[in-house]
Tab-separated table of C-alpha atoms in Angstrom:
chain	number	residue	atom	x	y	z
M	1	MET	CA	0.000	0.000	0.000
M	2	LYS	CA	1.092	3.576	-0.729
M	3	LEU	CA	0.469	6.734	1.300
M	4	PHE	CA	0.749	10.431	0.469
M	5	LEU	CA	1.118	12.179	3.822
M	6	TYR	CA	1.175	15.936	3.406
M	7	TYR	CA	0.732	19.438	4.763
M	8	SER	CA	-0.718	22.305	2.762
M	9	LEU	CA	-1.364	25.910	3.664
M	10	THR	CA	-1.724	27.547	0.246
M	11	GLY	CA	-3.245	24.663	-1.722
M	12	ASN	CA	-0.171	23.262	-3.471
M	13	GLY	CA	-0.262	20.122	-1.327
M	14	ASP	CA	-4.002	19.735	-1.913
M	15	PHE	CA	-3.407	20.032	-5.671
M	16	LEU	CA	-0.761	17.301	-5.465
M	17	ALA	CA	-2.986	15.105	-3.278
M	18	LYS	CA	-5.443	14.834	-6.179
M	19	LYS	CA	-2.620	13.800	-8.507
M	20	MET	CA	-1.307	11.265	-6.000
M	21	GLU	CA	-4.761	9.803	-5.462
M	22	GLU	CA	-4.979	9.253	-9.230
M	23	LYS	CA	-1.695	7.321	-8.948
M	24	GLY	CA	-3.203	4.976	-6.351
M	25	TYR	CA	-1.967	6.572	-3.134
M	26	GLU	CA	-4.082	6.828	-0.026
M	27	ILE	CA	-4.199	10.411	1.180
M	28	ARG	CA	-3.600	11.713	4.693
M	29	LYS	CA	-3.521	15.478	5.248
M	30	VAL	CA	-1.813	16.874	8.332
M	31	THR	CA	-3.551	19.807	10.035
M	32	GLU	CA	-1.951	22.007	12.656
M	33	LYS	CA	-3.789	23.603	15.594
M	34	ALA	CA	-1.965	26.932	15.204
M	35	LYS	CA	-3.703	29.122	12.646
M	36	ALA	CA	-1.532	31.135	10.291
M	37	PRO	CA	-2.387	34.805	9.716
M	38	LYS	CA	-4.492	35.494	6.624
M	39	ALA	CA	-2.308	38.317	5.290
M	40	PHE	CA	0.523	36.939	3.144
M	41	PHE	CA	3.256	39.104	4.707
M	42	PHE	CA	2.374	38.113	8.278
M	43	ARG	CA	1.853	34.477	7.270
M	44	VAL	CA	5.383	34.396	5.840
M	45	LEU	CA	6.822	35.941	9.010
M	46	PHE	CA	4.816	33.652	11.300
M	47	GLY	CA	5.573	30.460	9.376
M	48	GLY	CA	9.164	31.239	8.487
M	49	PHE	CA	10.053	32.156	12.060
M	50	ARG	CA	8.540	28.968	13.472
M	51	ALA	CA	10.157	26.829	10.762
M	52	GLY	CA	13.519	28.513	11.333
M	53	LEU	CA	13.363	27.547	14.993
M	54	GLY	CA	12.584	23.938	14.054
M	55	LEU	CA	9.378	23.963	16.092
M	56	LYS	CA	7.037	20.976	16.067
M	57	GLY	CA	3.406	21.910	15.574
M	58	LYS	CA	0.522	20.487	17.548
M	59	LEU	CA	-1.481	18.388	15.125
M	60	ILE	CA	-5.235	17.878	14.996
M	61	ASP	CA	-6.399	14.237	14.933
M	62	TYR	CA	-3.080	12.944	13.608
M	63	ASP	CA	-2.667	9.181	13.406
M	64	PRO	CA	1.079	8.346	13.434
M	65	ASP	CA	0.475	4.685	12.550
M	66	VAL	CA	1.823	4.106	9.052
M	67	SER	CA	2.628	0.414	9.555
M	68	ALA	CA	0.236	-0.693	6.779
M	69	TYR	CA	2.208	1.163	4.082
M	70	GLU	CA	5.308	0.027	2.216
M	71	GLU	CA	5.731	3.302	0.345
M	72	ILE	CA	5.248	6.771	1.815
M	73	VAL	CA	5.542	10.133	0.102
M	74	ILE	CA	5.756	13.083	2.479
M	75	GLY	CA	4.539	16.266	0.835
M	76	SER	CA	5.790	19.482	2.367
M	77	PRO	CA	6.033	23.153	1.576
M	78	ILE	CA	9.376	24.737	2.353
M	79	TRP	CA	9.366	27.672	4.741
M	80	ASN	CA	12.539	29.645	5.362
M	81	GLY	CA	14.390	26.783	3.653
M	82	ARG	CA	13.049	24.287	6.185
M	83	PHE	CA	10.122	22.026	7.016
M	84	PRO	CA	7.047	23.704	8.478
M	85	PRO	CA	6.210	22.836	12.111
M	86	ALA	CA	3.477	20.403	11.035
M	87	ILE	CA	5.966	18.250	9.112
M	88	ASN	CA	8.515	18.545	11.937
M	89	ALA	CA	5.840	16.956	14.144
M	90	VAL	CA	5.311	14.148	11.619
M	91	LEU	CA	9.057	13.491	11.478
M	92	SER	CA	9.261	13.226	15.241
M	93	ASN	CA	9.722	9.775	16.724
M	94	LYS	CA	5.948	9.253	16.913
M	95	THR	CA	5.798	8.353	13.212
M	96	ASP	CA	7.888	5.272	12.452
M	97	LEU	CA	9.143	5.688	8.888
M	98	SER	CA	11.837	3.034	9.137
M	99	ASN	CA	11.803	0.214	6.602
M	100	LYS	CA	9.643	2.235	4.188
M	101	LYS	CA	10.295	3.325	0.634
M	102	LEU	CA	10.332	7.023	1.455
M	103	THR	CA	10.125	10.057	-0.812
M	104	PHE	CA	10.038	13.698	0.219
M	105	LEU	CA	8.044	15.834	-2.177
M	106	PHE	CA	8.866	19.504	-1.642
M	107	TYR	CA	6.788	22.314	-3.125
M	108	SER	CA	8.295	25.745	-2.824
M	109	GLY	CA	7.831	29.203	-4.260
M	110	SER	CA	11.408	30.272	-3.591
M	111	GLY	CA	13.182	27.065	-4.564
M	112	ASP	CA	15.199	27.297	-1.345
M	113	TYR	CA	14.996	23.667	-0.230
M	114	PRO	CA	18.605	22.434	0.479
M	115	LYS	CA	18.336	22.768	4.281
M	116	ALA	CA	15.155	20.694	4.305
M	117	ALA	CA	16.693	18.119	1.960
M	118	LYS	CA	19.772	17.879	4.166
M	119	LYS	CA	17.607	17.255	7.241
M	120	ALA	CA	15.473	14.678	5.410
M	121	LEU	CA	18.530	12.778	4.178
M	122	LYS	CA	20.190	12.940	7.584
M	123	LEU	CA	17.128	11.283	9.114
M	124	TYR	CA	16.470	8.937	6.157
M	125	PRO	CA	19.608	8.509	3.996
M	126	GLU	CA	17.836	6.213	1.528
M	127	ALA	CA	14.991	8.664	0.851
M	128	THR	CA	14.351	10.220	-2.536
M	129	ILE	CA	13.861	13.981	-2.891
M	130	ILE	CA	11.587	15.552	-5.519
M	131	VAL	CA	11.277	19.349	-5.729
M	132	LEU	CA	8.410	21.179	-7.420
M	133	LYS	CA	7.959	24.911	-7.852
M	134	GLU	CA	4.421	25.838	-6.713
M	135	PRO	CA	2.760	23.082	-8.765
M	136	LYS	CA	-0.762	24.500	-8.756
M	137	SER	CA	0.407	27.635	-10.568
M	138	HIS	CA	3.331	26.299	-12.640
M	139	GLU	CA	2.057	24.105	-15.432
M	140	GLY	CA	4.057	20.944	-15.956
M	141	GLU	CA	5.594	20.741	-12.494
M	142	ALA	CA	3.294	17.853	-11.513
M	143	GLU	CA	4.772	15.860	-14.405
M	144	LYS	CA	7.796	15.305	-12.146
M	145	LEU	CA	5.586	12.853	-10.245
M	146	ALA	CA	5.974	10.368	-13.106
M	147	SER	CA	8.858	8.692	-11.257
M	148	LEU	CA	6.535	7.681	-8.419
């Protein structure tokens, strides 16, 4: 079984979830208790600051049991070059991702993902990294999912 486990604030992850569902993945969206500001500028400050500190978000109704899946794709925006707090919470020791075929699917407006990739590969050296530039607004980016 295959799982797409993702976080989305601006809709890029939701866009990709539809594509992944078409590819036969079960979908599990992560939702954080903390609400981001509505204004873009303040949302960037709020999210980027929390991501920069490496904070773990408090998740709503999150089930960390992924034992039924052989393949897991973790979809994550990149904030301040890092994972958002919601994905930091997923990557905590409550979600056992060992012995899984693991792919990190990053979607970023800035393209600044190396810090997040470094952290992902430090935790899971065998993981694959795929980077998309805001797939819901950049036609053709979702075609990079063909390798999955």
